[in-house]
Tab-separated table of C-alpha atoms and ligand atoms in Angstrom:
chain	number	residue	atom	x	y	z
A	1	MET	CA	-10.820	21.380	8.943
A	2	LEU	CA	-7.541	23.233	8.143
A	3	SER	CA	-6.813	23.835	11.968
A	4	ARG	CA	-8.199	20.475	13.116
A	5	LEU	CA	-5.684	17.641	12.915
A	6	SER	CA	-7.819	14.572	13.662
A	7	SER	CA	-11.219	14.294	15.468
A	8	ARG	CA	-11.775	10.608	15.281
A	9	ASN	CA	-13.644	9.432	18.383
A	10	GLY	CA	-13.084	12.531	20.501
A	11	HIS	CA	-9.177	11.954	20.443
A	12	GLY	CA	-8.927	14.920	18.187
A	13	MET	CA	-6.424	17.751	18.910
A	14	ARG	CA	-5.270	21.039	17.626
A	15	ALA	CA	-2.927	21.138	14.477
A	16	ARG	CA	0.271	22.717	14.764
A	17	TYR	CA	-0.377	23.474	11.076
A	18	SER	CA	-3.194	25.882	9.853
A	19	ALA	CA	-3.839	28.286	7.190
A	20	PHE	CA	-2.373	30.996	9.303
A	21	ASN	CA	0.894	29.045	9.223
A	22	LEU	CA	0.810	28.734	5.629
A	23	VAL	CA	0.903	32.406	5.245
A	24	ARG	CA	3.562	32.903	8.212
A	25	TYR	CA	5.721	30.134	6.890
A	26	GLY	CA	5.111	30.139	3.162
A	27	ILE	CA	5.505	33.959	2.656
A	28	GLY	CA	6.673	35.255	5.895
A	29	SER	CA	10.151	34.753	7.288
A	30	GLY	CA	9.479	32.021	9.808
A	31	GLU	CA	10.863	28.389	9.460
A	32	TRP	CA	8.421	25.671	9.081
A	33	PRO	CA	8.195	23.412	11.954
A	34	ARG	CA	9.549	19.858	11.446
A	35	ALA	CA	6.625	17.680	10.350
A	36	TRP	CA	7.752	14.845	12.904
A	37	ARG	CA	10.431	15.272	15.746
A	38	ASP	CA	13.577	13.178	16.947
A	39	HIS	CA	13.037	11.922	20.311
A	40	GLU	CA	15.080	10.245	23.089
A	41	MET	CA	14.386	6.478	22.895
A	42	LYS	CA	12.531	5.591	26.264
A	43	ALA	CA	13.180	2.512	28.069
A	44	SER	CA	9.938	1.336	27.612
A	45	TYR	CA	6.849	1.940	25.465
A	46	ASP	CA	3.297	0.187	25.818
A	47	VAL	CA	3.593	-0.673	21.787
A	48	ILE	CA	6.428	-1.110	19.759
A	49	ILE	CA	5.824	-1.108	15.980
A	50	VAL	CA	8.540	-2.576	13.803
A	51	GLY	CA	8.494	-0.876	10.451
A	52	GLY	CA	7.950	2.693	9.492
A	53	GLY	CA	6.105	2.385	6.411
A	54	VAL	CA	2.510	3.272	5.602
A	55	HIS	CA	1.302	0.208	7.674
A	56	GLY	CA	3.538	0.711	10.759
A	57	LEU	CA	2.709	4.625	10.660
A	58	ALA	CA	-1.056	4.012	10.196
A	59	VAL	CA	-1.198	1.774	13.137
A	60	ALA	CA	0.634	4.233	15.208
A	61	TYR	CA	-1.818	6.728	14.115
A	62	TYR	CA	-5.215	4.792	14.680
A	63	LEU	CA	-3.857	3.701	17.965
A	64	ALA	CA	-3.322	7.344	19.080
A	65	ALA	CA	-6.656	9.039	17.198
A	66	ASP	CA	-9.115	6.008	17.579
A	67	HIS	CA	-8.125	4.563	21.064
A	68	GLY	CA	-5.998	7.342	23.099
A	69	ILE	CA	-2.889	5.047	23.162
A	70	THR	CA	-0.171	7.160	22.643
A	71	ASN	CA	2.899	5.765	24.404
A	72	VAL	CA	3.706	4.043	20.920
A	73	ALA	CA	7.155	3.672	19.398
A	74	VAL	CA	7.585	3.163	15.435
A	75	LEU	CA	11.180	2.045	14.702
A	76	ASP	CA	12.453	1.775	11.111
A	77	LYS	CA	16.046	0.573	10.007
A	78	GLY	CA	16.058	3.484	7.516
A	79	TYR	CA	14.212	6.580	6.860
A	80	ILE	CA	10.276	6.168	6.934
A	81	GLY	CA	8.583	5.275	3.722
A	82	SER	CA	12.107	3.847	2.692
A	83	GLY	CA	10.958	0.109	1.989
A	84	GLY	CA	7.589	-0.894	0.076
A	85	SER	CA	5.698	2.329	0.824
A	86	GLY	CA	8.152	4.350	-1.182
A	87	ARG	CA	8.669	1.757	-3.989
A	88	ASN	CA	5.295	0.766	-4.934
A	89	THR	CA	3.118	2.358	-7.957
A	90	ALA	CA	0.554	3.830	-5.756
A	91	ILE	CA	-2.585	2.257	-7.026
A	92	ILE	CA	-5.743	2.092	-5.087
A	93	ARG	CA	-8.584	0.062	-5.893
A	94	SER	CA	-11.015	-2.649	-4.299
A	95	ASN	CA	-12.075	-4.696	-7.142
A	96	TYR	CA	-10.826	-7.916	-5.820
A	97	LEU	CA	-12.013	-11.638	-6.276
A	98	THR	CA	-13.091	-12.814	-2.832
A	99	PRO	CA	-15.918	-11.170	-0.818
A	100	GLU	CA	-13.333	-10.918	2.248
A	101	GLY	CA	-10.830	-9.110	0.018
A	102	VAL	CA	-13.520	-6.892	-1.593
A	103	ARG	CA	-14.939	-5.711	1.693
A	104	PHE	CA	-11.331	-5.293	3.099
A	105	TYR	CA	-10.177	-3.289	0.443
A	106	ASP	CA	-13.253	-1.238	-0.011
A	107	ARG	CA	-12.938	0.023	3.529
A	108	SER	CA	-9.360	1.178	2.802
A	109	VAL	CA	-10.624	3.130	-0.337
A	110	LYS	CA	-13.160	5.030	1.888
A	111	LEU	CA	-10.585	5.826	4.347
A	112	TYR	CA	-8.164	7.139	1.446
A	113	GLU	CA	-11.076	9.184	0.180
A	114	ARG	CA	-11.231	11.129	3.512
A	115	LEU	CA	-7.642	11.163	4.405
A	116	ALA	CA	-6.389	14.414	3.077
A	117	GLY	CA	-8.986	16.098	5.177
A	118	GLU	CA	-8.620	13.953	8.380
A	119	LEU	CA	-4.844	14.422	8.370
A	120	ASN	CA	-4.737	18.036	6.950
A	121	PHE	CA	-2.268	16.819	4.470
A	122	ASN	CA	-2.936	16.770	0.606
A	123	VAL	CA	-2.375	12.951	-0.294
A	124	MET	CA	-3.257	13.595	-3.846
A	125	PHE	CA	-5.833	10.731	-4.158
A	126	SER	CA	-7.070	10.838	-7.673
A	127	GLN	CA	-9.976	8.394	-8.450
A	128	ARG	CA	-9.463	8.275	-12.046
A	129	GLY	CA	-10.796	4.749	-12.866
A	130	HIS	CA	-8.967	1.483	-13.313
A	131	LEU	CA	-9.277	-0.745	-16.321
A	132	THR	CA	-8.051	-4.580	-16.044
A	133	LEU	CA	-8.121	-5.654	-19.746
A	134	ALA	CA	-8.958	-9.164	-20.935
A	135	HIS	CA	-7.264	-10.600	-24.050
A	136	SER	CA	-8.801	-14.202	-23.718
A	137	ASP	CA	-11.860	-15.881	-22.806
A	138	SER	CA	-10.547	-17.140	-19.577
A	139	SER	CA	-9.540	-13.787	-18.453
A	140	LEU	CA	-12.938	-12.402	-19.772
A	141	ARG	CA	-14.716	-14.909	-17.397
A	142	THR	CA	-12.601	-13.959	-14.225
A	143	MET	CA	-13.383	-10.306	-14.956
A	144	HIS	CA	-17.183	-11.199	-14.898
A	145	TRP	CA	-16.589	-13.238	-11.719
A	146	ARG	CA	-14.858	-10.236	-10.033
A	147	ALA	CA	-17.497	-7.974	-11.374
A	148	GLU	CA	-20.271	-9.813	-9.820
A	149	VAL	CA	-18.446	-10.413	-6.426
A	150	ASN	CA	-17.790	-6.697	-6.737
A	151	LYS	CA	-21.380	-5.792	-7.104
A	152	LEU	CA	-22.767	-7.976	-4.691
A	153	GLU	CA	-20.378	-6.077	-1.941
A	154	GLY	CA	-21.721	-2.653	-3.301
A	155	ILE	CA	-18.660	-2.023	-5.240
A	156	ASP	CA	-18.706	-0.106	-8.423
A	157	SER	CA	-17.231	-2.443	-11.015
A	158	GLU	CA	-18.658	-3.910	-14.432
A	159	VAL	CA	-17.112	-5.450	-17.439
A	160	ILE	CA	-17.002	-3.249	-20.395
A	161	GLY	CA	-16.508	-3.765	-24.244
A	162	PRO	CA	-13.941	-2.562	-26.597
A	163	GLN	CA	-16.018	0.518	-27.789
A	164	GLU	CA	-16.376	1.640	-24.192
A	165	ILE	CA	-12.651	1.101	-23.526
A	166	LYS	CA	-11.707	3.101	-26.769
A	167	ALA	CA	-13.853	5.847	-25.292
A	168	LEU	CA	-11.918	5.957	-21.822
A	169	VAL	CA	-8.684	5.634	-23.443
A	170	PRO	CA	-9.059	6.811	-27.116
A	171	PHE	CA	-5.225	6.220	-28.195
A	172	MET	CA	-5.496	2.414	-27.319
A	173	ASP	CA	-5.906	0.204	-30.204
A	174	THR	CA	-8.891	-1.817	-29.549
A	175	SER	CA	-9.055	-3.154	-33.074
A	176	GLU	CA	-9.288	-7.067	-33.730
A	177	SER	CA	-5.999	-6.791	-35.717
A	178	THR	CA	-3.511	-6.682	-32.870
A	179	ARG	CA	-1.486	-9.672	-31.841
A	180	TYR	CA	-3.548	-9.734	-28.348
A	181	PRO	CA	-7.032	-8.128	-29.219
A	182	ILE	CA	-8.789	-6.699	-26.171
A	183	LEU	CA	-12.142	-8.657	-25.835
A	184	GLY	CA	-13.162	-6.436	-22.696
A	185	ALA	CA	-12.246	-5.060	-19.318
A	186	LEU	CA	-13.076	-4.864	-15.776
A	187	TYR	CA	-13.938	-1.259	-15.261
A	188	HIS	CA	-13.694	-0.042	-11.543
A	189	PRO	CA	-14.376	3.965	-11.479
A	190	PRO	CA	-13.293	4.602	-7.694
A	191	GLY	CA	-9.843	2.955	-8.523
A	192	GLY	CA	-6.940	5.416	-9.061
A	193	ILE	CA	-3.614	6.626	-7.876
A	194	ILE	CA	-2.168	8.572	-5.085
A	195	ARG	CA	0.943	10.288	-3.789
A	196	HIS	CA	2.630	7.554	-1.809
A	197	ASP	CA	5.127	9.801	0.115
A	198	ALA	CA	2.425	12.187	0.892
A	199	VAL	CA	0.611	9.409	2.764
A	200	VAL	CA	3.363	8.147	4.604
A	201	TRP	CA	4.270	11.804	5.675
A	202	GLY	CA	0.660	12.705	6.637
A	203	TYR	CA	0.506	9.631	8.846
A	204	ALA	CA	3.855	10.439	10.339
A	205	ARG	CA	2.925	14.052	11.020
A	206	ALA	CA	-0.478	13.211	12.583
A	207	ALA	CA	1.087	10.365	14.649
A	208	ASP	CA	3.890	12.500	16.118
A	209	ALA	CA	1.375	15.335	16.755
A	210	LEU	CA	-0.543	12.681	18.836
A	211	GLY	CA	2.564	11.896	20.919
A	212	VAL	CA	3.856	8.942	18.954
A	213	HIS	CA	8.001	8.552	18.754
A	214	ILE	CA	9.076	7.999	15.464
A	215	HIS	CA	12.796	6.453	15.642
A	216	GLN	CA	14.297	6.387	12.156
A	217	ASN	CA	17.465	4.477	11.544
A	218	THR	CA	16.816	1.995	14.555
A	219	GLU	CA	17.339	-1.670	13.542
A	220	VAL	CA	15.564	-4.184	15.418
A	221	THR	CA	18.270	-7.103	16.017
A	222	GLY	CA	16.362	-9.183	18.344
A	223	ILE	CA	12.741	-9.925	20.011
A	224	ASP	CA	12.569	-10.855	23.793
A	225	VAL	CA	10.179	-13.514	24.592
A	226	SER	CA	9.481	-14.828	28.234
A	227	GLY	CA	7.260	-17.458	29.114
A	228	GLY	CA	5.363	-17.246	25.910
A	229	ARG	CA	4.897	-13.343	26.053
A	230	VAL	CA	6.587	-10.683	24.225
A	231	ALA	CA	8.794	-8.562	26.571
A	232	GLY	CA	10.344	-6.001	24.218
A	233	VAL	CA	12.877	-5.587	21.301
A	234	ARG	CA	16.733	-5.352	21.159
A	235	THR	CA	17.893	-2.708	18.494
A	236	ASP	CA	21.289	-1.181	17.390
A	237	ARG	CA	20.442	1.710	19.911
A	238	GLY	CA	19.518	-0.546	22.806
A	239	SER	CA	16.815	-2.467	24.187
A	240	ILE	CA	13.423	-1.328	24.676
A	241	ALA	CA	10.799	-3.123	27.088
A	242	ALA	CA	7.277	-3.445	25.664
A	243	PRO	CA	4.216	-5.877	26.155
A	244	VAL	CA	3.072	-5.244	22.575
A	245	VAL	CA	5.344	-5.612	19.410
A	246	VAL	CA	3.740	-5.241	15.933
A	247	ASN	CA	5.608	-6.672	12.721
A	248	CYS	CA	4.615	-4.324	9.897
A	249	THR	CA	7.654	-4.794	7.841
A	250	ALA	CA	7.591	-5.859	4.025
A	251	GLY	CA	10.438	-7.743	2.745
A	252	TRP	CA	11.725	-8.504	6.128
A	253	SER	CA	8.581	-9.808	7.825
A	254	THR	CA	9.734	-13.541	8.038
A	255	LEU	CA	13.287	-12.365	9.704
A	256	ILE	CA	11.462	-10.115	12.152
A	257	SER	CA	8.896	-12.846	13.297
A	258	ASP	CA	11.902	-15.494	13.279
A	259	MET	CA	13.277	-13.190	16.012
A	260	ALA	CA	9.977	-13.885	18.027
A	261	GLY	CA	9.990	-17.585	17.126
A	262	VAL	CA	7.201	-17.231	15.152
A	263	ASP	CA	7.196	-18.932	11.282
A	264	MET	CA	5.515	-17.209	8.494
A	265	PRO	CA	4.508	-18.994	5.164
A	266	VAL	CA	6.073	-16.364	3.294
A	267	THR	CA	8.532	-16.158	0.552
A	268	THR	CA	10.067	-12.694	-0.764
A	269	SER	CA	10.434	-11.734	-4.248
A	270	PRO	CA	11.214	-8.485	-5.824
A	271	LEU	CA	8.867	-6.301	-8.042
A	272	GLN	CA	10.275	-3.970	-10.387
A	273	ALA	CA	8.730	-0.602	-11.766
A	274	ALA	CA	10.196	2.216	-13.708
A	275	VAL	CA	9.102	5.658	-14.667
A	276	THR	CA	9.417	7.704	-17.703
A	277	GLU	CA	9.930	11.572	-18.400
A	278	PRO	CA	6.985	13.676	-18.190
A	279	VAL	CA	4.719	13.731	-21.348
A	280	ARG	CA	1.441	15.772	-21.917
A	281	PRO	CA	-1.471	14.250	-19.870
A	282	PHE	CA	-3.219	11.664	-22.324
A	283	LEU	CA	-3.685	8.905	-20.068
A	284	ARG	CA	-6.535	8.928	-17.275
A	285	PRO	CA	-7.572	5.547	-16.126
A	286	VAL	CA	-4.922	3.040	-14.616
A	287	ILE	CA	-4.368	0.151	-17.255
A	288	VAL	CA	-3.598	-3.066	-16.421
A	289	SER	CA	-3.055	-6.241	-18.628
A	290	GLY	CA	-2.479	-9.370	-17.059
A	291	THR	CA	-1.943	-10.964	-20.483
A	292	LEU	CA	0.956	-8.643	-21.332
A	293	HIS	CA	2.219	-8.448	-17.896
A	294	ILE	CA	1.991	-4.765	-17.535
A	295	TYR	CA	0.344	-1.898	-15.800
A	296	VAL	CA	0.581	1.714	-16.306
A	297	SER	CA	-0.565	5.234	-14.905
A	298	GLN	CA	0.068	8.688	-15.530
A	299	THR	CA	1.061	10.753	-12.714
A	300	ASP	CA	-0.233	14.529	-12.249
A	301	ARG	CA	3.186	15.409	-13.195
A	302	GLY	CA	2.829	13.581	-16.694
A	303	GLU	CA	5.381	10.640	-15.990
A	304	LEU	CA	4.089	7.273	-16.869
A	305	VAL	CA	4.683	4.645	-14.087
A	306	PHE	CA	4.863	1.059	-15.204
A	307	GLY	CA	5.219	-2.164	-13.490
A	308	ALA	CA	5.234	-5.960	-14.683
A	309	SER	CA	5.722	-9.203	-13.135
A	310	VAL	CA	7.200	-10.243	-9.817
A	311	ASP	CA	11.039	-11.540	-10.495
A	312	PRO	CA	10.630	-15.174	-10.785
A	313	PHE	CA	12.960	-16.030	-8.068
A	314	PRO	CA	13.158	-15.111	-4.276
A	315	SER	CA	15.617	-12.238	-3.424
A	316	TYR	CA	16.050	-9.141	-1.297
A	317	SER	CA	17.607	-7.333	-4.239
A	318	MET	CA	16.081	-3.767	-4.799
A	319	ARG	CA	17.964	-3.037	-8.010
A	320	GLY	CA	16.436	-2.860	-11.575
A	321	SER	CA	17.589	-5.208	-14.066
A	322	LEU	CA	17.999	-4.850	-17.812
A	323	GLU	CA	15.853	-7.977	-18.475
A	324	PHE	CA	13.107	-6.266	-16.880
A	325	THR	CA	13.345	-3.122	-18.742
A	326	GLU	CA	13.603	-5.013	-22.075
A	327	GLU	CA	10.675	-6.978	-21.233
A	328	LEU	CA	8.511	-4.257	-20.226
A	329	ALA	CA	9.121	-2.044	-23.380
A	330	GLY	CA	8.164	-4.879	-25.431
A	331	HIS	CA	5.090	-5.433	-23.786
A	332	ILE	CA	4.271	-1.651	-23.177
A	333	LEU	CA	4.848	-1.316	-26.970
A	334	GLU	CA	2.363	-4.199	-27.854
A	335	LEU	CA	-0.312	-2.128	-26.131
A	336	MET	CA	0.582	1.429	-26.981
A	337	PRO	CA	3.117	1.663	-29.883
A	338	SER	CA	2.918	5.552	-29.927
A	339	LEU	CA	5.212	5.331	-26.715
A	340	SER	CA	8.230	4.204	-28.686
A	341	SER	CA	10.386	7.382	-28.353
A	342	VAL	CA	9.377	8.152	-24.643
A	343	ARG	CA	12.583	7.868	-22.366
A	344	VAL	CA	12.560	5.835	-19.072
A	345	LEU	CA	14.282	8.020	-16.368
A	346	ARG	CA	14.336	5.652	-13.541
A	347	GLN	CA	13.628	2.054	-12.293
A	348	TRP	CA	13.822	0.124	-9.012
A	349	ALA	CA	12.365	-2.663	-7.221
A	350	GLY	CA	10.416	-3.366	-3.974
A	351	LEU	CA	10.115	-6.473	-1.891
A	352	CYS	CA	6.899	-8.648	-2.073
A	353	ASP	CA	6.353	-11.093	0.667
A	354	MET	CA	4.089	-13.598	-1.008
A	355	THR	CA	1.755	-15.870	1.019
A	356	PRO	CA	0.453	-18.964	-0.509
A	357	ASP	CA	-2.980	-17.461	-1.257
A	358	TYR	CA	-2.081	-13.996	-1.920
A	359	SER	CA	-3.861	-12.538	0.747
A	360	PRO	CA	-2.117	-10.903	3.901
A	361	ILE	CA	-1.571	-12.259	7.327
A	362	MET	CA	-2.852	-10.009	10.268
A	363	GLY	CA	-3.598	-10.707	13.798
A	364	VAL	CA	-2.352	-12.416	16.836
A	365	THR	CA	0.223	-15.102	16.895
A	366	PRO	CA	1.221	-18.158	19.191
A	367	VAL	CA	3.397	-15.546	21.146
A	368	GLU	CA	1.158	-13.459	23.350
A	369	GLY	CA	1.621	-9.719	22.473
A	370	PHE	CA	3.405	-10.208	19.282
A	371	TYR	CA	1.128	-9.160	16.384
A	372	VAL	CA	1.846	-9.213	12.418
A	373	ASP	CA	0.496	-7.303	9.684
A	374	VAL	CA	2.558	-8.659	6.907
A	375	GLY	CA	2.452	-11.049	3.849
A	376	TRP	CA	1.040	-8.197	1.511
A	377	GLY	CA	2.564	-9.514	-1.671
A	378	THR	CA	1.862	-6.952	-4.301
A	379	TYR	CA	-1.210	-5.465	-2.490
A	380	GLY	CA	0.227	-3.740	0.407
A	381	PHE	CA	0.103	-0.189	-0.171
A	382	LYS	CA	-3.394	0.084	-1.000
A	383	ALA	CA	-4.441	-1.432	2.390
A	384	GLY	CA	-2.252	0.848	4.672
A	385	PRO	CA	-5.345	2.651	6.183
A	386	VAL	CA	-7.518	-0.246	6.913
A	387	ALA	CA	-4.668	-2.358	8.126
A	388	GLY	CA	-4.005	0.480	10.465
A	389	GLU	CA	-7.264	0.869	11.689
A	390	THR	CA	-8.103	-2.734	12.155
A	391	MET	CA	-4.725	-3.711	13.831
A	392	ALA	CA	-5.199	-0.864	16.233
A	393	GLN	CA	-8.682	-1.966	17.026
A	394	LEU	CA	-7.321	-5.298	17.741
A	395	ILE	CA	-4.434	-4.049	19.823
A	396	ALA	CA	-6.608	-1.658	21.861
A	397	THR	CA	-9.667	-4.164	22.314
A	398	GLN	CA	-7.961	-7.847	22.216
A	399	LYS	CA	-10.870	-8.523	19.780
A	400	THR	CA	-10.154	-9.307	16.077
A	401	PRO	CA	-12.249	-6.906	13.953
A	402	GLU	CA	-14.743	-8.776	11.584
A	403	LEU	CA	-13.023	-7.622	8.465
A	404	ILE	CA	-9.843	-9.264	9.272
A	405	THR	CA	-10.795	-12.583	10.713
A	406	ALA	CA	-10.285	-14.545	7.260
A	407	PHE	CA	-6.579	-13.266	7.330
A	408	GLY	CA	-5.172	-14.868	10.563
A	409	LEU	CA	-2.132	-16.794	10.611
A	410	GLU	CA	-3.930	-19.849	11.789
A	411	ARG	CA	-5.799	-20.165	8.357
A	412	PHE	CA	-2.721	-22.013	7.116
A	413	SER	CA	-3.111	-24.858	9.479
A	414	ARG	CA	-7.143	-24.973	9.152
A	415	GLY	CA	-6.781	-25.072	5.266
A	416	ALA	CA	-9.065	-21.976	5.154
A	417	LEU	CA	-7.385	-20.018	2.575
A	418	VAL	CA	-8.479	-16.688	1.026
A	419	GLY	CA	-7.473	-17.128	-2.699
A	420	GLU	CA	-6.669	-13.653	-4.128
A	421	LYS	CA	-4.317	-14.478	-6.846
A	422	GLY	CA	-7.180	-13.920	-9.509
A	423	ALA	CA	-7.221	-10.051	-8.460
A	424	ALA	CA	-3.656	-9.775	-9.264
A	425	SER	CA	-2.571	-6.616	-11.350
A	426	VAL	CA	0.943	-8.243	-11.670
A	427	GLY	CA	1.928	-11.282	-13.136
A	428	HIS	CA	3.403	-14.138	-10.974
B	1	LIG	O1	-2.844	-4.783	-7.208
B	1	LIG	O2	-3.214	-3.004	-8.279
B	1	LIG	C1	-2.232	-3.746	-7.789
B	1	LIG	C2	-0.981	-3.667	-8.094
B	1	LIG	C3	-0.427	-2.876	-9.075
B	1	LIG	C4	1.040	-2.816	-8.814
B	1	LIG	C5	1.353	-3.878	-7.884
B	1	LIG	N1	0.054	-4.380	-7.565
């Protein structure tokens, strides 16, 4: 496996990276080759992908690996992974509420499970379990609902009680004397955390090795449409022709779609997160409390990664705020008073493109050749692989894969929403 980069559907190729290289470049005096290269921008490509996060890079990778479509450019106005892919809290799970959501995110978990081997890149996927706490009868009811839908779809999820929670997280106060006693939790053993930048770099390296061009610091300023068909994009480095353009942006998805004349029912709000100094490993599962508006996990380096609610206003700001830190600390200490002397090191925000039903918008648009993979709200990173795989299949075959038929843009005019708010880890 070490010397194979990808063997999906026979489009595999030899990797430039192998165990031999580890000795040659790690111990010897050779220089490690660049993981992905800079290229001259061509005048035309078969497919242009706007957005160099996990979604855009995954679409490029699966186009090349699964379908042999390699004349592909990925454009990012910054560096790859500098948007939502580098700003999320890297939680992976498939314990959703709707059958459509469960099936879709389960495929992503399966792809993530084999990603390190497939890309020959350690993405550090740690399936340490995921607990969504219930502090009220109504949230316990939703946990039971999710558990039943999950089980029907073959997903490992069940509702457990305070004693079982205590066995999984011994330091947590599960007594009845707290302000918000824990009544139970949805326990999802396959859930966990991953190293988000490694996923971005792994897809970028694999896509590059298969012939994809990655153009960083290349901002799309316009999209050319002629006779109802997409014709190409304009960028701050010149124009590029292409019969297929895919909008894989987060935060700017409405602005990019507007350039093609396609309206998106999306509003954009920041979601803040924070990380502490490293402490001894003491927390194995990911813990989410909707009532307390927090989620927390401990990384392999020992840092605690926290998040809370989406900021209650639309904005493109990606800065942290004192209000957030204050509220976060208050809520964390309700749940884990012993963390009172742990210091927060950094905080930041990512942009969440919220749709009316909290499900994504994926597939074709009224402009022929213009595709969207947007509207991910607070669920985007975990969907990267399955979004890449299904969008690549749609572009290559012109047939919408079963897994994403429910997520088309036209569902808003049909009133066929896929309500996924009940599966949020994040307060809204
Ligand atoms: O859906 O698991 C989730 C999540 C955590 C943080 C943001 N979204």
